[in-house]
């Protein structure tokens, strides 16, 4: 790209950053400083506003960059992410949204601690929430590095590193100054921009093929180098039994993981009632469903128009398929139309990353302050404001995410998100469902459920081909691999549920029937909800 074209793209980046910083500054001046304001935005958002914010939180760099890249490279097998991400919302809608809104105040631990001994439960749930959040943040950081490297016309390691650092700094500013209210408005603006950009690209792809979807798929298969196999299952996950089990493992993680993501659960506290929480999810499902249908067109469009070889040549993991598609649709490299469209899409993708990392950072800092700090503070120590602790925690989480983002810069962002979903489904979902629906659930069961899913999931990732033992690993020169699957969900999710059951049946604690009854009434009716 020429210097003039790079300037245009950077100006669009700067414009979005300026707008979001203005929103953050405006909100910070109006903020009352209370924990409810910082964590939940005062619970003042309407179902439509929160639905757009939920969609904005969920439609991440993994969706816009990673999923389309996987479809462009692997065809049918890339669709697993689309199906998994969308079906997951049925679990959220029918099992989680209203009940979580009625039972908690700010975090997942609030729901579990409502009927258990608070300290051990909050420490376990807080630790798990921070782990999931950091894994999710790493994916966004990797997406940002890939995007800006492409924008600047090269793969300079220094440029990618400074991009990751810059994104980390911005997310800390958003969270520290604006809290949930600023983060929500940033998500709404980002959702509108992302949907608008995706619709425009989808229309252009369909126009290129005169609305003929068959021709689009046939062309994509021809250019893929795999022929009809590109449109059939098995290109990525059908080689042997290990690959097939990986397919099942990833599917389980994607479908069950959403209901355990801390930044999604915290969104249900930003509306005034459980009914509003349910309506928020209905709005989100509609927006997210439309978006994922369009990513299918964009993925196959990138394969048909750009070609998998060019996509892989730009970024081995496929993270730059959409910007390259935009460049081609606008007229190709060097054309004004191509560069303008490329710059707009790159700016929208960058906006996506900034907004999502803000939401995740807020959720993780809330877990640190509201759960871990409150539980681990020494008796008699001078209490500090939860909000002040949360702001400091945002800085710490940001530093960890930056470091891991630099380390994992060559992995596909959708794949990285799959790992975060696996940990969420293994550690958070079992304790959440047991707490809401099992009358005999005990404190030991809750703690065992969290650690019984969290520890195996993390250990299995460390011992998997993701970390070592293959040329595509984080540490290709090291070989610790003894677990064959890339996603641990198939093993760690059942272990989380099993550990929760085992901890409960071996516990001497007598379940508190009165507190369970109170929780049940509150979850179903909203009586006494915050």
XYZ file of C-alpha atoms in Angstrom:
530
model
C 0.000 0.000 0.000
C 1.170 3.537 -0.710
C 1.846 6.063 2.009
C -1.295 7.984 1.006
C -3.476 4.888 1.354
C -1.929 3.964 4.687
C -2.654 7.486 5.895
C -6.355 7.086 4.987
C -6.629 3.834 6.910
C -4.806 5.232 9.927
C -7.072 8.308 9.901
C -10.137 6.037 10.092
C -8.534 4.135 12.979
C -7.820 7.407 14.734
C -11.372 8.641 14.202
C -12.875 5.611 15.933
C -10.400 5.833 18.797
C -11.204 9.542 19.188
C -14.965 8.871 19.267
C -14.654 6.072 21.827
C -12.333 8.122 24.025
C -14.826 10.995 23.835
C -17.613 8.643 24.971
C -15.419 7.411 27.819
C -14.561 10.967 28.932
C -18.209 12.060 28.775
C -19.351 9.092 30.837
C -16.546 9.486 33.386
C -17.714 13.034 34.133
C -21.300 11.886 34.754
C -20.382 8.788 36.786
C -21.399 8.652 40.437
C -18.511 6.360 41.393
C -20.618 3.581 42.940
C -19.905 -0.113 42.387
C -23.296 -0.540 40.687
C -22.460 2.260 38.263
C -18.970 0.916 37.494
C -19.903 -2.785 37.154
C -23.458 -2.573 35.771
C -23.891 0.930 34.318
C -26.568 1.713 36.885
C -28.810 -1.032 35.386
C -30.332 1.634 33.127
C -29.998 0.083 29.652
C -33.022 -0.967 27.606
C -33.329 -4.494 26.163
C -32.556 -3.212 22.653
C -29.474 -1.289 23.812
C -28.235 -4.234 25.824
C -29.003 -6.597 22.933
C -26.795 -4.551 20.633
C -24.119 -4.443 23.348
C -24.346 -8.243 23.805
C -23.972 -8.690 20.067
C -21.048 -6.274 20.116
C -19.409 -8.202 22.948
C -19.872 -11.522 21.161
C -19.048 -10.577 17.549
C -15.335 -10.438 18.199
C -12.192 -10.545 16.100
C -12.587 -14.315 16.197
C -15.820 -13.989 14.269
C -14.929 -11.273 11.803
C -11.324 -12.265 11.117
C -10.756 -15.801 12.383
C -13.918 -17.616 11.310
C -13.950 -16.151 7.814
C -10.280 -17.067 7.507
C -10.952 -20.672 8.538
C -13.804 -20.957 6.027
C -11.553 -19.491 3.319
C -8.828 -22.044 4.102
C -10.823 -25.138 5.072
C -14.286 -24.634 3.580
C -17.014 -26.709 5.210
C -15.037 -27.487 8.358
C -14.748 -23.775 9.099
C -18.545 -23.662 9.387
C -18.343 -25.533 12.695
C -17.454 -22.263 14.404
C -20.466 -20.492 12.884
C -22.879 -23.207 14.000
C -21.330 -23.533 17.449
C -21.250 -19.808 18.177
C -24.908 -19.412 17.180
C -26.409 -22.541 18.779
C -24.712 -21.581 22.047
C -27.178 -18.730 22.478
C -30.061 -21.180 22.866
C -28.383 -22.443 26.055
C -28.013 -18.841 27.243
C -31.619 -17.954 26.401
C -33.358 -20.961 27.952
C -31.114 -21.830 30.921
C -29.129 -18.818 32.027
C -30.188 -15.249 31.168
C -33.179 -14.590 33.455
C -31.992 -16.783 36.328
C -28.546 -15.165 36.453
C -30.063 -11.684 36.373
C -32.317 -12.484 39.332
C -29.748 -14.328 41.475
C -26.635 -12.171 41.174
C -25.434 -8.587 41.380
C -22.268 -8.233 39.295
C -20.425 -11.537 38.708
C -20.848 -15.296 38.281
C -19.688 -15.833 41.878
C -22.692 -13.859 43.156
C -25.035 -16.519 41.758
C -23.136 -19.436 43.322
C -22.416 -17.722 46.654
C -26.114 -16.972 47.190
C -26.539 -20.415 48.818
C -22.952 -21.464 49.698
C -20.113 -20.377 51.986
C -18.929 -17.252 50.246
C -15.151 -17.190 50.640
C -14.095 -20.483 48.962
C -16.742 -20.133 46.262
C -15.759 -16.561 45.382
C -12.053 -17.419 45.239
C -12.707 -20.380 42.920
C -15.184 -18.596 40.625
C -13.058 -15.432 40.535
C -9.934 -17.373 39.567
C -11.794 -19.194 36.806
C -13.354 -15.985 35.442
C -10.003 -14.212 35.241
C -8.415 -17.227 33.481
C -11.171 -17.374 30.842
C -11.040 -13.607 30.321
C -7.290 -13.556 29.784
C -7.481 -16.402 27.243
C -10.203 -14.525 25.357
C -8.190 -11.307 25.465
C -5.174 -13.019 23.913
C -7.252 -13.857 20.816
C -8.230 -10.215 20.365
C -4.611 -9.080 20.761
C -3.456 -11.541 18.096
C -6.167 -10.255 15.739
C -5.039 -6.670 16.275
C -1.418 -7.525 15.514
C -2.296 -9.372 12.290
C -4.564 -6.570 11.117
C -2.133 -3.716 11.614
C 0.762 -5.692 10.164
C -1.290 -6.082 6.976
C -2.372 -2.445 7.057
C 1.215 -1.220 7.262
C 2.175 -3.352 4.304
C 4.361 -5.886 6.049
C 4.717 -8.300 8.902
C 7.165 -6.283 10.966
C 7.408 -7.857 14.410
C 7.943 -4.423 15.935
C 4.730 -3.063 14.366
C 2.714 -6.025 15.596
C 4.201 -5.781 19.071
C 3.467 -2.064 19.402
C -0.084 -2.660 18.139
C -0.719 -5.230 20.859
C 0.707 -2.844 23.454
C -1.431 0.031 22.132
C -4.633 -2.030 22.234
C -3.829 -3.066 25.798
C -3.297 0.541 26.855
C -6.564 1.694 25.275
C -8.614 -1.049 26.917
C -7.229 -0.098 30.334
C -8.221 3.544 29.705
C -11.759 2.598 28.619
C -12.372 0.434 31.668
C -10.646 2.584 34.260
C -12.336 5.840 33.271
C -15.706 4.792 31.879
C -16.713 1.519 33.537
C -19.684 -0.437 32.229
C -21.622 2.527 30.853
C -18.836 3.690 28.541
C -18.022 0.105 27.586
C -21.657 -0.554 26.662
C -21.925 2.488 24.409
C -18.641 1.577 22.734
C -20.084 -1.920 22.124
C -23.258 -0.459 20.599
C -21.312 1.823 18.230
C -19.027 -1.057 17.289
C -21.966 -3.454 16.647
C -23.595 -0.967 14.272
C -20.307 -0.395 12.412
C -19.534 -4.119 12.194
C -22.995 -5.074 10.940
C -22.929 -2.224 8.410
C -19.505 -3.252 7.099
C -20.453 -6.926 6.937
C -23.683 -6.193 5.051
C -21.819 -4.035 2.509
C -19.173 -6.710 1.869
C -21.786 -9.472 1.615
C -23.760 -7.489 -0.967
C -20.585 -6.847 -2.997
C -19.621 -10.543 -2.939
C -23.096 -11.584 -4.087
C -23.055 -8.921 -6.812
C -19.715 -10.263 -8.056
C -21.438 -13.628 -8.640
C -24.760 -12.096 -9.733
C -26.515 -13.551 -6.701
C -25.653 -17.117 -7.741
C -24.599 -18.911 -4.548
C -23.885 -22.130 -6.470
C -21.373 -20.325 -8.657
C -19.765 -18.793 -5.540
C -19.306 -22.215 -3.908
C -18.074 -23.893 -7.104
C -15.525 -21.136 -7.717
C -14.338 -21.319 -4.098
C -13.876 -25.094 -4.420
C -11.980 -24.727 -7.713
C -9.569 -22.118 -6.315
C -9.056 -23.970 -3.040
C -6.929 -26.687 -4.631
C -9.044 -29.354 -2.918
C -11.932 -29.559 -5.387
C -15.226 -30.882 -4.052
C -13.552 -31.889 -0.780
C -13.539 -28.167 0.090
C -17.353 -28.285 0.336
C -17.504 -31.536 2.304
C -16.675 -32.356 5.943
C -13.224 -33.600 6.792
C -10.685 -31.196 5.297
C -9.493 -30.003 8.709
C -11.106 -32.448 11.151
C -11.512 -35.651 9.159
C -7.995 -36.984 8.733
C -7.970 -39.559 11.533
C -9.737 -40.347 14.796
C -7.751 -37.719 16.650
C -9.011 -35.031 14.273
C -12.582 -36.300 14.604
C -12.435 -36.221 18.382
C -11.007 -32.708 18.102
C -14.070 -31.807 16.037
C -16.415 -33.106 18.756
C -14.368 -31.413 21.467
C -14.479 -28.044 19.738
C -18.216 -28.343 19.088
C -18.920 -29.048 22.764
C -16.758 -26.110 23.835
C -18.431 -23.652 21.459
C -22.007 -24.692 22.268
C -21.573 -24.836 26.050
C -18.921 -22.174 26.549
C -20.957 -19.020 25.889
C -23.110 -19.552 28.983
C -19.933 -19.523 31.103
C -18.205 -16.455 29.628
C -17.832 -13.811 32.380
C -18.204 -10.807 30.062
C -21.466 -12.204 28.645
C -22.924 -13.041 32.071
C -22.084 -9.570 33.416
C -24.180 -7.995 30.640
C -27.380 -9.379 32.176
C -26.884 -7.104 35.186
C -27.007 -3.913 33.099
C -30.796 -4.110 32.582
C -33.413 -3.443 35.269
C -35.302 -6.781 35.224
C -35.026 -10.451 34.247
C -37.632 -9.915 31.524
C -35.408 -7.231 30.056
C -32.466 -9.660 30.215
C -34.419 -12.258 28.225
C -35.484 -9.668 25.650
C -31.842 -8.565 25.387
C -30.876 -12.105 24.422
C -33.630 -12.233 21.789
C -32.252 -9.029 20.245
C -28.713 -10.439 20.411
C -29.696 -13.760 18.801
C -31.286 -11.941 15.857
C -28.291 -9.683 15.291
C -25.701 -12.420 15.816
C -27.594 -14.899 13.613
C -27.674 -12.451 10.705
C -24.002 -11.661 11.174
C -22.874 -15.299 11.140
C -24.884 -16.068 8.025
C -22.993 -13.252 6.314
C -19.604 -14.528 7.521
C -20.306 -17.747 5.584
C -20.664 -15.715 2.390
C -17.523 -13.731 3.211
C -15.480 -16.851 3.958
C -16.363 -18.591 0.715
C -16.108 -15.229 -1.064
C -12.520 -14.847 0.148
C -11.740 -18.352 -1.095
C -13.339 -17.677 -4.500
C -12.079 -14.133 -5.108
C -8.785 -13.841 -3.212
C -7.861 -17.518 -3.116
C -6.624 -19.578 -0.138
C -3.010 -19.298 -1.320
C -3.066 -15.495 -1.160
C -4.871 -15.580 2.198
C -2.322 -17.986 3.649
C 0.531 -15.989 2.125
C -0.615 -12.842 3.949
C -1.235 -14.602 7.261
C -0.668 -18.322 7.766
C -3.649 -18.625 10.117
C -6.042 -16.829 7.726
C -6.718 -13.847 9.994
C -6.499 -11.311 7.138
C -8.981 -12.917 4.707
C -11.689 -10.244 5.125
C -9.445 -7.164 4.624
C -7.898 -8.812 1.536
C -11.399 -9.564 0.215
C -12.387 -5.921 0.725
C -9.288 -4.761 -1.162
C -10.160 -6.970 -4.133
C -13.874 -6.063 -4.135
C -13.045 -2.363 -4.231
C -10.874 -2.672 -7.324
C -7.653 -4.336 -6.200
C -4.354 -3.160 -4.794
C -3.407 0.372 -5.843
C -6.985 1.417 -6.712
C -8.675 4.149 -4.732
C -11.870 2.131 -4.278
C -10.002 -0.924 -3.102
C -7.944 1.006 -0.617
C -10.916 2.945 0.752
C -12.901 -0.278 1.272
C -9.860 -2.006 2.741
C -9.311 0.888 5.140
C -12.961 0.926 6.231
C -13.022 -2.820 6.860
C -9.696 -2.702 8.690
C -10.970 0.170 10.851
C -14.189 -1.741 11.631
C -12.172 -4.839 12.567
C -9.923 -2.729 14.768
C -13.009 -1.174 16.383
C -14.297 -4.700 16.999
C -11.108 -5.631 18.822
C -11.027 -2.480 20.965
C -14.661 -2.842 22.020
C -14.424 -6.535 22.873
C -11.239 -6.190 24.900
C -12.871 -3.401 26.919
C -15.820 -5.642 27.831
C -13.631 -8.597 28.754
C -11.244 -6.462 30.806
C -14.148 -4.979 32.750
C -15.527 -8.445 33.555
C -12.146 -9.758 34.702
C -11.353 -6.674 36.813
C -14.804 -7.013 38.418
C -13.980 -10.622 39.343
C -10.659 -9.555 40.849
C -12.164 -6.729 42.920
C -15.622 -8.069 43.777
C -14.667 -11.710 44.332
C -10.930 -12.214 44.901
C -10.016 -8.977 46.721
C -13.079 -9.079 48.967
C -12.385 -12.729 49.875
C -8.592 -12.627 50.277
C -8.294 -9.323 52.168
C -6.671 -9.816 55.571
C -8.997 -9.383 58.562
C -8.529 -5.927 60.046
C -6.846 -4.563 56.905
C -7.971 -1.125 55.806
C -10.703 -1.680 53.212
C -10.249 -0.058 49.827
C -12.954 0.894 47.395
C -13.901 -2.020 45.140
C -13.958 0.335 42.176
C -10.391 1.499 42.907
C -9.225 -2.114 43.138
C -11.016 -2.913 39.867
C -9.154 -0.108 38.097
C -5.809 -1.402 39.319
C -6.847 -4.933 38.312
C -7.623 -3.688 34.789
C -3.993 -2.611 34.455
C -2.740 -5.999 35.668
C -5.035 -7.961 33.367
C -3.989 -5.717 30.480
C -0.291 -6.420 31.075
C -0.837 -10.190 31.207
C -2.940 -10.119 28.020
C -0.285 -8.051 26.205
C 2.470 -10.506 27.154
C 0.474 -13.576 26.054
C -0.746 -11.799 22.921
C 2.863 -11.228 21.833
C 3.624 -14.896 22.473
C 0.642 -16.318 20.521
C 0.786 -13.936 17.534
C 0.910 -16.686 14.876
C -2.197 -18.651 15.933
C -5.680 -18.306 14.417
C -7.857 -16.059 16.571
C -10.964 -18.246 16.243
C -8.931 -21.227 17.418
C -7.685 -19.265 20.455
C -11.258 -18.309 21.339
C -12.182 -21.997 21.124
C -9.722 -22.634 23.977
C -11.331 -19.873 26.073
C -14.772 -21.381 25.430
C -13.493 -24.808 26.504
C -12.241 -23.457 29.837
C -15.505 -21.531 30.394
C -17.599 -24.624 29.649
C -15.409 -26.802 31.893
C -15.152 -24.567 34.967
C -17.981 -22.012 34.950
C -20.934 -23.791 33.372
C -21.045 -26.845 35.718
C -21.036 -24.740 38.898
C -23.602 -22.338 37.434
C -26.082 -25.034 36.380
C -25.658 -27.069 39.588
C -26.222 -23.938 41.698
C -29.387 -23.019 39.823
C -30.972 -26.459 39.486
C -29.582 -28.949 42.065
C -31.220 -28.699 45.483
C -28.528 -30.795 47.214
C -25.502 -28.896 45.829
C -22.897 -27.982 48.476
C -19.951 -25.631 48.894
C -17.435 -28.441 48.376
C -19.258 -29.444 45.201
C -19.083 -25.861 43.933
C -15.361 -25.528 44.573
C -14.602 -28.962 43.113
C -16.721 -28.225 40.043
C -14.714 -25.084 39.285
C -11.246 -26.498 39.893
C -12.199 -29.921 38.535
C -12.895 -28.305 35.163
C -10.394 -25.431 35.236
C -7.235 -27.333 36.172
C -7.665 -30.223 33.671
C -8.571 -27.783 30.887
C -5.470 -25.640 31.440
C -3.158 -28.642 31.981
C -4.442 -30.400 28.856
C -3.863 -27.256 26.779
C -0.273 -27.079 28.083
C 0.245 -30.743 27.168
C -1.441 -30.418 23.759
C -0.007 -29.712 20.272
C -1.041 -26.064 20.763
C 1.849 -25.358 23.129
C 4.611 -27.706 21.964
C 5.540 -30.690 19.845
C 4.666 -29.423 16.338
C 5.902 -26.736 13.909
C 2.752 -24.644 14.513
C 3.033 -24.706 18.315
C 3.754 -21.744 20.572
C 7.089 -23.374 21.446
C 8.013 -25.531 18.426
C 11.476 -26.314 19.818
C 10.011 -27.879 22.983
C 8.077 -31.148 23.164
C 5.781 -31.564 26.168
C 2.959 -32.998 24.105
C 1.228 -36.042 25.523
C -2.433 -35.081 24.926
C -3.373 -35.444 21.241
C -6.357 -33.054 21.012
C -5.975 -29.331 20.370
C -9.148 -28.483 22.288
C -9.566 -30.041 25.761
C -13.373 -29.722 25.978
C -14.208 -33.376 25.305
C -12.313 -34.394 28.460
C -12.416 -31.321 30.709
C -16.148 -30.486 30.420
C -17.338 -33.911 31.710
C -14.636 -33.717 34.409
C -16.050 -30.405 35.626
C -19.557 -31.861 35.997
C -18.192 -35.072 37.521
C -16.071 -33.170 40.064
C -19.078 -31.073 41.137
C -21.171 -34.212 41.677
C -18.359 -36.041 43.492
C -17.622 -33.087 45.776
C -21.276 -32.837 46.724
C -21.918 -36.518 47.448
C -18.744 -36.807 49.545
C -19.401 -33.623 51.515
C -20.533 -33.752 55.145
C -22.215 -30.377 54.729
C -26.001 -30.432 54.989
C -27.504 -28.458 52.085
C -29.317 -25.347 53.315
C -32.899 -26.007 52.187
C -34.076 -22.544 53.196
C -31.390 -20.736 51.196
C -32.015 -22.969 48.198
C -35.736 -22.229 48.364
C -35.009 -18.519 48.618
C -32.661 -18.694 45.631
C -35.190 -20.700 43.628
C -37.972 -18.206 44.287
C -35.691 -15.279 43.459
C -34.417 -16.899 40.242
C -37.920 -17.659 38.967
C -39.803 -14.564 40.129
C -37.208 -11.845 40.626
C -38.437 -11.181 44.180
C -35.578 -9.628 46.155
C -33.305 -9.346 43.108
C -30.760 -6.502 43.043
